Amino acid sequence: MRVALNVSILQAPRTGIGEYCLQLGQHLHHEGLAKLALFDGWRWREDFPQAALPGYSRVSRLAKAVLPGAYGVRRYLQQRRFSRGARQAAAQLYHEPSLWPLRFDGPMVMTLHDLTHVHYPQTQPRDRLREIERRLPDGLQQAARILVDSQAVADEASRYYGIADQRLQVAPLGYAERFQPRSVAQLRPALHGFSVEPRGYLLCVGTLEPRKNLQQALLAFLGLPAALRERYPLLLVGMPGWCGAALESLLQKALDSGQVRQLGYQDEHSVALLLAGAKALLFPSRYEGFGLPVLEAMASGTPVVACNSAAVAEVAGAAALYAEADDVEGFRQAISLLLEDALLWECQRELGLQRAQHFSWARCARITAAVYREACSL
């Protein structure tokens, strides 16, 4: 089966959807489940694009500010290139892994990762949100099948958009091979550059934006006894987003303490090492469609403290400790338990490793290929 896959998200710095697109595409190809024609937003290619550096997003925002209607212009040009290339590639099906699909003369499958645009519209640039609201409902209507990362998103899509259950298919995500347990000997040289020791720090991974709820993790951490904060500093990994005055003030206070360190964007190899070496991953996000860092931490043998959102609980099950999204004290207590109870820490580590075995990109690819076949048979 010849499938046109939109990989334009891979032109941006790698985030969750980019990892999904790359890993899914590679597994579809390597396991012979589909022949892929890759569209990177401007041209057709046989190889996957390399991730851009973080500065890409600033350049992109500047271009949109200078060019009125930049989304519409870019969309028009992309559509022309996509349509011409899809015909030349003789694509039988089109898979759109992001929020709104291009037009295609044939069956189309799309992936709806989450409904962030519904719950947190303020996290989207105004022009982009307008395009989502204008195009996404039509895309969902036209799609022969809709893939979702979790049952939690399937339930939301059914409620909010009225999508029939038979058109939705849960295809849980997986984790790359780089996320694995590592010995102290393997970790110590790699972590030396971050001035930390293996199992000697806490970690947060994610873009700075309101739904990631970093404020809860910071308040919980600052509420720990001074001895624990000194022994286990908190490292923040992720691209800068926007966080509002309250969080900016709290973050600056935490950074000034010297017990919280902001590492910014890190490449995928460094993130894997940091996850494997952390004492625990703190994942306070209010809303997720899956929570990929949670799975990656479990696969790395690192326990997780998370907010009790539906999708994250679906992924981690009993392998994480939970608190409600506004329960700072509950979050603090969960962190403290992991740091002070060696038996609990080891139990959570083992539960996480066992839980991670239920997820793989190979399984995600097989489910996706089955959905392709269904879509083509309608």
GROMACS .gro file of C-alpha atoms in nm:
model
  378
    1MET     CA    1   0.000   0.000   0.000
    2ARG     CA    2   0.137   0.341  -0.101
    3VAL     CA    3   0.069   0.594   0.177
    4ALA     CA    4   0.126   0.969   0.164
    5LEU     CA    5   0.245   1.070   0.513
    6ASN     CA    6   0.270   1.437   0.610
    7VAL     CA    7   0.598   1.473   0.802
    8SER     CA    8   0.611   1.853   0.803
    9ILE     CA    9   0.604   1.850   1.185
   10LEU     CA   10   0.956   1.706   1.169
   11GLN     CA   11   1.084   2.038   1.032
   12ALA     CA   12   1.026   2.189   1.378
   13PRO     CA   13   1.218   2.110   1.700
   14ARG     CA   14   1.126   1.757   1.807
   15THR     CA   15   0.831   1.731   2.046
   16GLY     CA   16   0.578   1.456   2.114
   17ILE     CA   17   0.398   1.469   1.779
   18GLY     CA   18   0.730   1.481   1.597
   19GLU     CA   19   0.850   1.172   1.783
   20TYR     CA   20   0.521   1.001   1.693
   21CYS     CA   21   0.558   1.084   1.326
   22LEU     CA   22   0.921   0.970   1.309
   23GLN     CA   23   0.883   0.646   1.504
   24LEU     CA   24   0.556   0.547   1.337
   25GLY     CA   25   0.692   0.615   0.990
   26GLN     CA   26   1.014   0.425   1.052
   27HIS     CA   27   0.833   0.121   1.192
   28LEU     CA   28   0.579   0.117   0.909
   29HIS     CA   29   0.870   0.118   0.665
   30HIS     CA   30   1.107  -0.126   0.838
   31GLU     CA   31   0.834  -0.382   0.908
   32GLY     CA   32   0.703  -0.363   0.550
   33LEU     CA   33   0.357  -0.248   0.660
   34ALA     CA   34   0.332   0.037   0.410
   35LYS     CA   35   0.528   0.207   0.133
   36LEU     CA   36   0.561   0.570   0.237
   37ALA     CA   37   0.575   0.885   0.030
   38LEU     CA   38   0.687   1.160   0.270
   39PHE     CA   39   0.570   1.520   0.233
   40ASP     CA   40   0.771   1.767   0.444
   41GLY     CA   41   0.546   2.066   0.383
   42TRP     CA   42   0.733   2.184   0.072
   43ARG     CA   43   0.865   1.882  -0.115
   44TRP     CA   44   0.834   1.505  -0.139
   45ARG     CA   45   1.120   1.294  -0.011
   46GLU     CA   46   1.223   0.940   0.077
   47ASP     CA   47   1.413   1.019   0.397
   48PHE     CA   48   1.284   1.167   0.723
   49PRO     CA   49   1.378   1.533   0.791
   50GLN     CA   50   1.619   1.611   1.072
   51ALA     CA   51   1.473   1.807   1.364
   52ALA     CA   52   1.528   2.181   1.354
   53LEU     CA   53   1.703   2.371   1.630
   54PRO     CA   54   1.491   2.557   1.887
   55GLY     CA   55   1.544   2.893   1.710
   56TYR     CA   56   1.315   2.767   1.433
   57SER     CA   57   1.007   2.858   1.635
   58ARG     CA   58   1.122   3.218   1.682
   59VAL     CA   59   1.188   3.257   1.309
   60SER     CA   60   0.851   3.102   1.232
   61ARG     CA   61   0.669   3.339   1.470
   62LEU     CA   62   0.850   3.639   1.318
   63ALA     CA   63   0.750   3.537   0.964
   64LYS     CA   64   0.386   3.505   1.070
   65ALA     CA   65   0.395   3.847   1.236
   66VAL     CA   66   0.547   4.017   0.929
   67LEU     CA   67   0.328   3.842   0.670
   68PRO     CA   68  -0.046   3.898   0.719
   69GLY     CA   69  -0.240   3.579   0.652
   70ALA     CA   70   0.080   3.372   0.662
   71TYR     CA   71  -0.109   3.054   0.756
   72GLY     CA   72  -0.343   3.089   0.457
   73VAL     CA   73  -0.063   3.164   0.210
   74ARG     CA   74   0.149   2.877   0.334
   75ARG     CA   75  -0.150   2.645   0.326
   76TYR     CA   76  -0.230   2.735  -0.036
   77LEU     CA   77   0.128   2.669  -0.149
   78GLN     CA   78   0.149   2.344   0.047
   79GLN     CA   79  -0.176   2.220  -0.100
   80ARG     CA   80  -0.054   2.273  -0.456
   81ARG     CA   81   0.273   2.091  -0.394
   82PHE     CA   82   0.100   1.814  -0.200
   83SER     CA   83  -0.167   1.746  -0.465
   84ARG     CA   84   0.085   1.736  -0.749
   85GLY     CA   85   0.322   1.506  -0.561
   86ALA     CA   86   0.048   1.273  -0.432
   87ARG     CA   87  -0.064   1.211  -0.792
   88GLN     CA   88   0.291   1.148  -0.908
   89ALA     CA   89   0.353   0.909  -0.617
   90ALA     CA   90   0.027   0.724  -0.693
   91ALA     CA   91  -0.065   0.742  -0.324
   92GLN     CA   92  -0.360   0.520  -0.234
   93LEU     CA   93  -0.415   0.675   0.109
   94TYR     CA   94  -0.317   0.990   0.295
   95HIS     CA   95  -0.228   0.999   0.666
   96GLU     CA   96  -0.230   1.336   0.842
   97PRO     CA   97  -0.068   1.309   1.188
   98SER     CA   98  -0.160   1.659   1.297
   99LEU     CA   99  -0.468   1.875   1.343
  100TRP     CA  100  -0.597   1.956   0.998
  101PRO     CA  101  -0.550   1.759   0.677
  102LEU     CA  102  -0.481   1.873   0.325
  103ARG     CA  103  -0.724   1.783   0.046
  104PHE     CA  104  -0.671   1.441  -0.107
  105ASP     CA  105  -0.853   1.249  -0.381
  106GLY     CA  106  -0.885   0.925  -0.190
  107PRO     CA  107  -0.927   0.783   0.161
  108MET     CA  108  -0.770   0.982   0.442
  109VAL     CA  109  -0.671   0.879   0.796
  110MET     CA  110  -0.583   1.140   1.056
  111THR     CA  111  -0.447   1.127   1.409
  112LEU     CA  112  -0.610   1.334   1.682
  113HIS     CA  113  -0.353   1.340   1.961
  114ASP     CA  114  -0.547   1.554   2.207
  115LEU     CA  115  -0.801   1.836   2.241
  116THR     CA  116  -0.564   2.098   2.380
  117HIS     CA  117  -0.714   2.354   2.143
  118VAL     CA  118  -1.050   2.301   2.316
  119HIS     CA  119  -0.934   2.294   2.679
  120TYR     CA  120  -0.647   2.543   2.650
  121PRO     CA  121  -0.707   2.764   2.343
  122GLN     CA  122  -0.480   3.030   2.495
  123THR     CA  123  -0.181   2.803   2.430
  124GLN     CA  124  -0.231   2.839   2.052
  125PRO     CA  125  -0.132   3.144   1.843
  126ARG     CA  126  -0.449   3.327   1.744
  127ASP     CA  127  -0.410   3.268   1.369
  128ARG     CA  128  -0.337   2.899   1.421
  129LEU     CA  129  -0.635   2.855   1.654
  130ARG     CA  130  -0.859   3.019   1.394
  131GLU     CA  131  -0.730   2.775   1.130
  132ILE     CA  132  -0.786   2.479   1.364
  133GLU     CA  133  -1.142   2.586   1.443
  134ARG     CA  134  -1.214   2.641   1.075
  135ARG     CA  135  -1.055   2.328   0.931
  136LEU     CA  136  -1.046   2.057   1.196
  137PRO     CA  137  -1.422   1.977   1.205
  138ASP     CA  138  -1.422   1.929   0.826
  139GLY     CA  139  -1.111   1.714   0.847
  140LEU     CA  140  -1.266   1.492   1.113
  141GLN     CA  141  -1.579   1.462   0.902
  142GLN     CA  142  -1.385   1.365   0.589
  143ALA     CA  143  -1.150   1.118   0.756
  144ALA     CA  144  -1.233   0.755   0.686
  145ARG     CA  145  -1.077   0.661   1.019
  146ILE     CA  146  -0.938   0.863   1.312
  147LEU     CA  147  -0.646   0.739   1.520
  148VAL     CA  148  -0.613   0.849   1.884
  149ASP     CA  149  -0.333   0.787   2.133
  150SER     CA  150  -0.555   0.686   2.425
  151GLN     CA  151  -0.908   0.587   2.515
  152ALA     CA  152  -0.931   0.914   2.709
  153VAL     CA  153  -0.896   1.110   2.383
  154ALA     CA  154  -1.137   0.876   2.205
  155ASP     CA  155  -1.399   0.948   2.470
  156GLU     CA  156  -1.339   1.324   2.441
  157ALA     CA  157  -1.358   1.317   2.060
  158SER     CA  158  -1.683   1.126   2.076
  159ARG     CA  159  -1.836   1.371   2.326
  160TYR     CA  160  -1.709   1.697   2.175
  161TYR     CA  161  -1.725   1.625   1.802
  162GLY     CA  162  -1.992   1.353   1.798
  163ILE     CA  163  -1.762   1.104   1.623
  164ALA     CA  164  -1.903   0.752   1.607
  165ASP     CA  165  -1.702   0.493   1.799
  166GLN     CA  166  -1.649   0.277   1.488
  167ARG     CA  167  -1.457   0.560   1.320
  168LEU     CA  168  -1.213   0.590   1.613
  169GLN     CA  169  -0.919   0.359   1.678
  170VAL     CA  170  -0.690   0.377   1.982
  171ALA     CA  171  -0.326   0.322   1.880
  172PRO     CA  172  -0.116   0.365   2.198
  173LEU     CA  173   0.228   0.516   2.150
  174GLY     CA  174   0.559   0.347   2.220
  175TYR     CA  175   0.911   0.437   2.329
  176ALA     CA  176   1.238   0.441   2.137
  177GLU     CA  177   1.525   0.204   2.218
  178ARG     CA  178   1.729   0.489   2.365
  179PHE     CA  179   1.493   0.490   2.665
  180GLN     CA  180   1.629   0.204   2.874
  181PRO     CA  181   1.778   0.144   3.220
  182ARG     CA  182   2.147   0.236   3.241
  183SER     CA  183   2.417   0.161   3.497
  184VAL     CA  184   2.586   0.422   3.712
  185ALA     CA  185   2.904   0.363   3.513
  186GLN     CA  186   2.720   0.445   3.190
  187LEU     CA  187   2.548   0.751   3.333
  188ARG     CA  188   2.818   0.922   3.538
  189PRO     CA  189   3.033   1.053   3.248
  190ALA     CA  190   2.726   1.168   3.054
  191LEU     CA  191   2.574   1.351   3.352
  192HIS     CA  192   2.902   1.515   3.452
  193GLY     CA  193   2.831   1.803   3.214
  194PHE     CA  194   2.506   1.876   3.399
  195SER     CA  195   2.688   1.872   3.737
  196VAL     CA  196   2.468   1.596   3.879
  197GLU     CA  197   2.518   1.236   3.986
  198PRO     CA  198   2.303   0.937   3.879
  199ARG     CA  199   1.987   0.921   4.094
  200GLY     CA  200   2.089   1.252   4.248
  201TYR     CA  201   1.827   1.483   4.097
  202LEU     CA  202   1.460   1.522   4.007
  203LEU     CA  203   1.352   1.597   3.651
  204CYS     CA  204   1.073   1.780   3.471
  205VAL     CA  205   1.039   1.746   3.093
  206GLY     CA  206   0.810   1.970   2.888
  207THR     CA  207   0.753   2.308   2.727
  208LEU     CA  208   0.684   2.597   2.963
  209GLU     CA  209   0.313   2.662   2.919
  210PRO     CA  210   0.012   2.675   3.154
  211ARG     CA  211  -0.132   2.328   3.091
  212LYS     CA  212   0.202   2.170   3.183
  213ASN     CA  213   0.135   2.301   3.536
  214LEU     CA  214   0.503   2.350   3.622
  215GLN     CA  215   0.395   2.580   3.904
  216GLN     CA  216   0.269   2.279   4.101
  217ALA     CA  217   0.600   2.094   4.067
  218LEU     CA  218   0.797   2.403   4.171
  219LEU     CA  219   0.579   2.473   4.476
  220ALA     CA  220   0.590   2.107   4.579
  221PHE     CA  221   0.967   2.095   4.539
  222LEU     CA  222   1.021   2.418   4.733
  223GLY     CA  223   0.805   2.271   5.009
  224LEU     CA  224   1.041   1.977   5.060
  225PRO     CA  225   1.284   1.983   5.355
  226ALA     CA  226   1.601   2.178   5.277
  227ALA     CA  227   1.815   1.865   5.308
  228LEU     CA  228   1.616   1.687   5.034
  229ARG     CA  229   1.629   1.990   4.805
  230GLU     CA  230   2.006   2.008   4.848
  231ARG     CA  231   2.049   1.637   4.783
  232TYR     CA  232   1.806   1.621   4.488
  233PRO     CA  233   1.803   1.944   4.283
  234LEU     CA  234   1.526   1.983   4.027
  235LEU     CA  235   1.629   2.001   3.661
  236LEU     CA  236   1.389   2.153   3.405
  237VAL     CA  237   1.424   2.034   3.045
  238GLY     CA  238   1.222   2.178   2.757
  239MET     CA  239   1.181   2.463   2.515
  240PRO     CA  240   1.067   2.800   2.648
  241GLY     CA  241   0.701   2.865   2.585
  242TRP     CA  242   0.488   3.116   2.765
  243CYS     CA  243   0.411   3.087   3.131
  244GLY     CA  244   0.246   3.405   3.260
  245ALA     CA  245   0.365   3.649   3.525
  246ALA     CA  246   0.285   3.428   3.826
  247LEU     CA  247   0.486   3.132   3.699
  248GLU     CA  248   0.770   3.352   3.575
  249SER     CA  249   0.803   3.505   3.921
  250LEU     CA  250   0.795   3.164   4.093
  251LEU     CA  251   1.040   3.018   3.843
  252GLN     CA  252   1.285   3.302   3.897
  253LYS     CA  253   1.261   3.256   4.274
  254ALA     CA  254   1.327   2.883   4.234
  255LEU     CA  255   1.622   2.943   4.002
  256ASP     CA  256   1.768   3.200   4.242
  257SER     CA  257   1.769   2.934   4.514
  258GLY     CA  258   2.026   2.735   4.317
  259GLN     CA  259   1.827   2.417   4.382
  260VAL     CA  260   1.634   2.443   4.053
  261ARG     CA  261   1.820   2.452   3.723
  262GLN     CA  262   1.675   2.532   3.382
  263LEU     CA  263   1.854   2.331   3.112
  264GLY     CA  264   1.637   2.444   2.819
  265TYR     CA  265   1.611   2.238   2.503
  266GLN     CA  266   1.819   1.919   2.501
  267ASP     CA  267   1.872   1.678   2.214
  268GLU     CA  268   1.698   1.341   2.221
  269HIS     CA  269   2.008   1.151   2.336
  270SER     CA  270   2.065   1.386   2.631
  271VAL     CA  271   1.698   1.364   2.733
  272ALA     CA  272   1.721   0.984   2.736
  273LEU     CA  273   2.029   0.994   2.961
  274LEU     CA  274   1.872   1.250   3.193
  275LEU     CA  275   1.557   1.038   3.225
  276ALA     CA  276   1.757   0.723   3.299
  277GLY     CA  277   1.961   0.899   3.567
  278ALA     CA  278   1.684   1.086   3.750
  279LYS     CA  279   1.560   0.982   4.092
  280ALA     CA  280   1.208   1.057   3.968
  281LEU     CA  281   1.024   1.228   3.684
  282LEU     CA  282   0.783   1.497   3.799
  283PHE     CA  283   0.499   1.526   3.549
  284PRO     CA  284   0.244   1.778   3.681
  285SER     CA  285   0.064   1.838   3.349
  286ARG     CA  286  -0.306   1.921   3.380
  287TYR     CA  287  -0.395   1.771   3.045
  288GLU     CA  288  -0.235   1.524   2.805
  289GLY     CA  289  -0.352   1.304   2.522
  290PHE     CA  290  -0.100   1.039   2.625
  291GLY     CA  291   0.198   1.167   2.826
  292LEU     CA  292   0.494   1.028   2.631
  293PRO     CA  293   0.762   1.135   2.886
  294VAL     CA  294   0.583   0.922   3.147
  295LEU     CA  295   0.619   0.610   2.932
  296GLU     CA  296   0.979   0.698   2.846
  297ALA     CA  297   1.063   0.741   3.215
  298MET     CA  298   0.907   0.405   3.306
  299ALA     CA  299   1.100   0.234   3.025
  300SER     CA  300   1.418   0.395   3.164
  301GLY     CA  301   1.357   0.254   3.512
  302THR     CA  302   1.267   0.592   3.664
  303PRO     CA  303   0.964   0.629   3.893
  304VAL     CA  304   0.702   0.894   3.813
  305VAL     CA  305   0.499   1.144   4.017
  306ALA     CA  306   0.214   1.277   3.803
  307CYS     CA  307  -0.113   1.464   3.813
  308ASN     CA  308  -0.411   1.233   3.790
  309SER     CA  309  -0.527   1.318   3.437
  310ALA     CA  310  -0.725   1.052   3.252
  311ALA     CA  311  -0.473   0.980   2.976
  312VAL     CA  312  -0.167   0.972   3.204
  313ALA     CA  313  -0.342   0.737   3.447
  314GLU     CA  314  -0.440   0.519   3.151
  315VAL     CA  315  -0.075   0.494   3.044
  316ALA     CA  316   0.097   0.457   3.380
  317GLY     CA  317  -0.164   0.271   3.582
  318ALA     CA  318  -0.027   0.174   3.926
  319ALA     CA  319   0.329   0.247   3.814
  320ALA     CA  320   0.304   0.619   3.905
  321LEU     CA  321   0.222   0.810   4.222
  322TYR     CA  322  -0.056   1.064   4.167
  323ALA     CA  323  -0.196   1.389   4.301
  324GLU     CA  324  -0.474   1.614   4.175
  325ALA     CA  325  -0.371   1.903   3.950
  326ASP     CA  326  -0.416   2.169   4.222
  327ASP     CA  327  -0.306   1.959   4.520
  328VAL     CA  328   0.042   2.094   4.584
  329GLU     CA  329   0.066   1.923   4.924
  330GLY     CA  330  -0.035   1.587   4.776
  331PHE     CA  331   0.227   1.626   4.505
  332ARG     CA  332   0.490   1.721   4.766
  333GLN     CA  333   0.405   1.419   4.979
  334ALA     CA  334   0.433   1.184   4.681
  335ILE     CA  335   0.779   1.323   4.595
  336SER     CA  336   0.888   1.296   4.957
  337LEU     CA  337   0.775   0.932   4.978
  338LEU     CA  338   0.981   0.836   4.675
  339LEU     CA  339   1.289   1.016   4.804
  340GLU     CA  340   1.275   0.878   5.158
  341ASP     CA  341   1.136   0.525   5.115
  342ALA     CA  342   1.389   0.307   4.933
  343LEU     CA  343   1.154   0.008   4.917
  344LEU     CA  344   0.875   0.216   4.764
  345TRP     CA  345   1.117   0.363   4.511
  346GLU     CA  346   1.233   0.018   4.404
  347CYS     CA  347   0.874  -0.108   4.385
  348GLN     CA  348   0.769   0.183   4.163
  349ARG     CA  349   1.074   0.133   3.943
  350GLU     CA  350   0.983  -0.233   3.886
  351LEU     CA  351   0.617  -0.153   3.826
  352GLY     CA  352   0.720   0.105   3.568
  353LEU     CA  353   0.950  -0.132   3.383
  354GLN     CA  354   0.676  -0.395   3.371
  355ARG     CA  355   0.413  -0.142   3.262
  356ALA     CA  356   0.630  -0.008   2.980
  357GLN     CA  357   0.642  -0.354   2.820
  358HIS     CA  358   0.275  -0.312   2.722
  359PHE     CA  359   0.368  -0.031   2.481
  360SER     CA  360   0.578  -0.032   2.165
  361TRP     CA  361   0.607   0.159   1.840
  362ALA     CA  362   0.586  -0.174   1.655
  363ARG     CA  363   0.241  -0.234   1.803
  364CYS     CA  364   0.137   0.123   1.720
  365ALA     CA  365   0.250   0.068   1.360
  366ARG     CA  366   0.061  -0.262   1.328
  367ILE     CA  367  -0.263  -0.105   1.454
  368THR     CA  368  -0.211   0.191   1.220
  369ALA     CA  369  -0.152  -0.035   0.918
  370ALA     CA  370  -0.474  -0.225   0.999
  371VAL     CA  371  -0.659   0.109   1.004
  372TYR     CA  372  -0.508   0.195   0.664
  373ARG     CA  373  -0.647  -0.129   0.523
  374GLU     CA  374  -0.988  -0.062   0.671
  375ALA     CA  375  -0.995   0.290   0.528
  376CYS     CA  376  -0.906   0.165   0.180
  377SER     CA  377  -1.176  -0.100   0.189
  378LEU     CA  378  -1.463   0.141   0.265
   0.00000   0.00000   0.00000
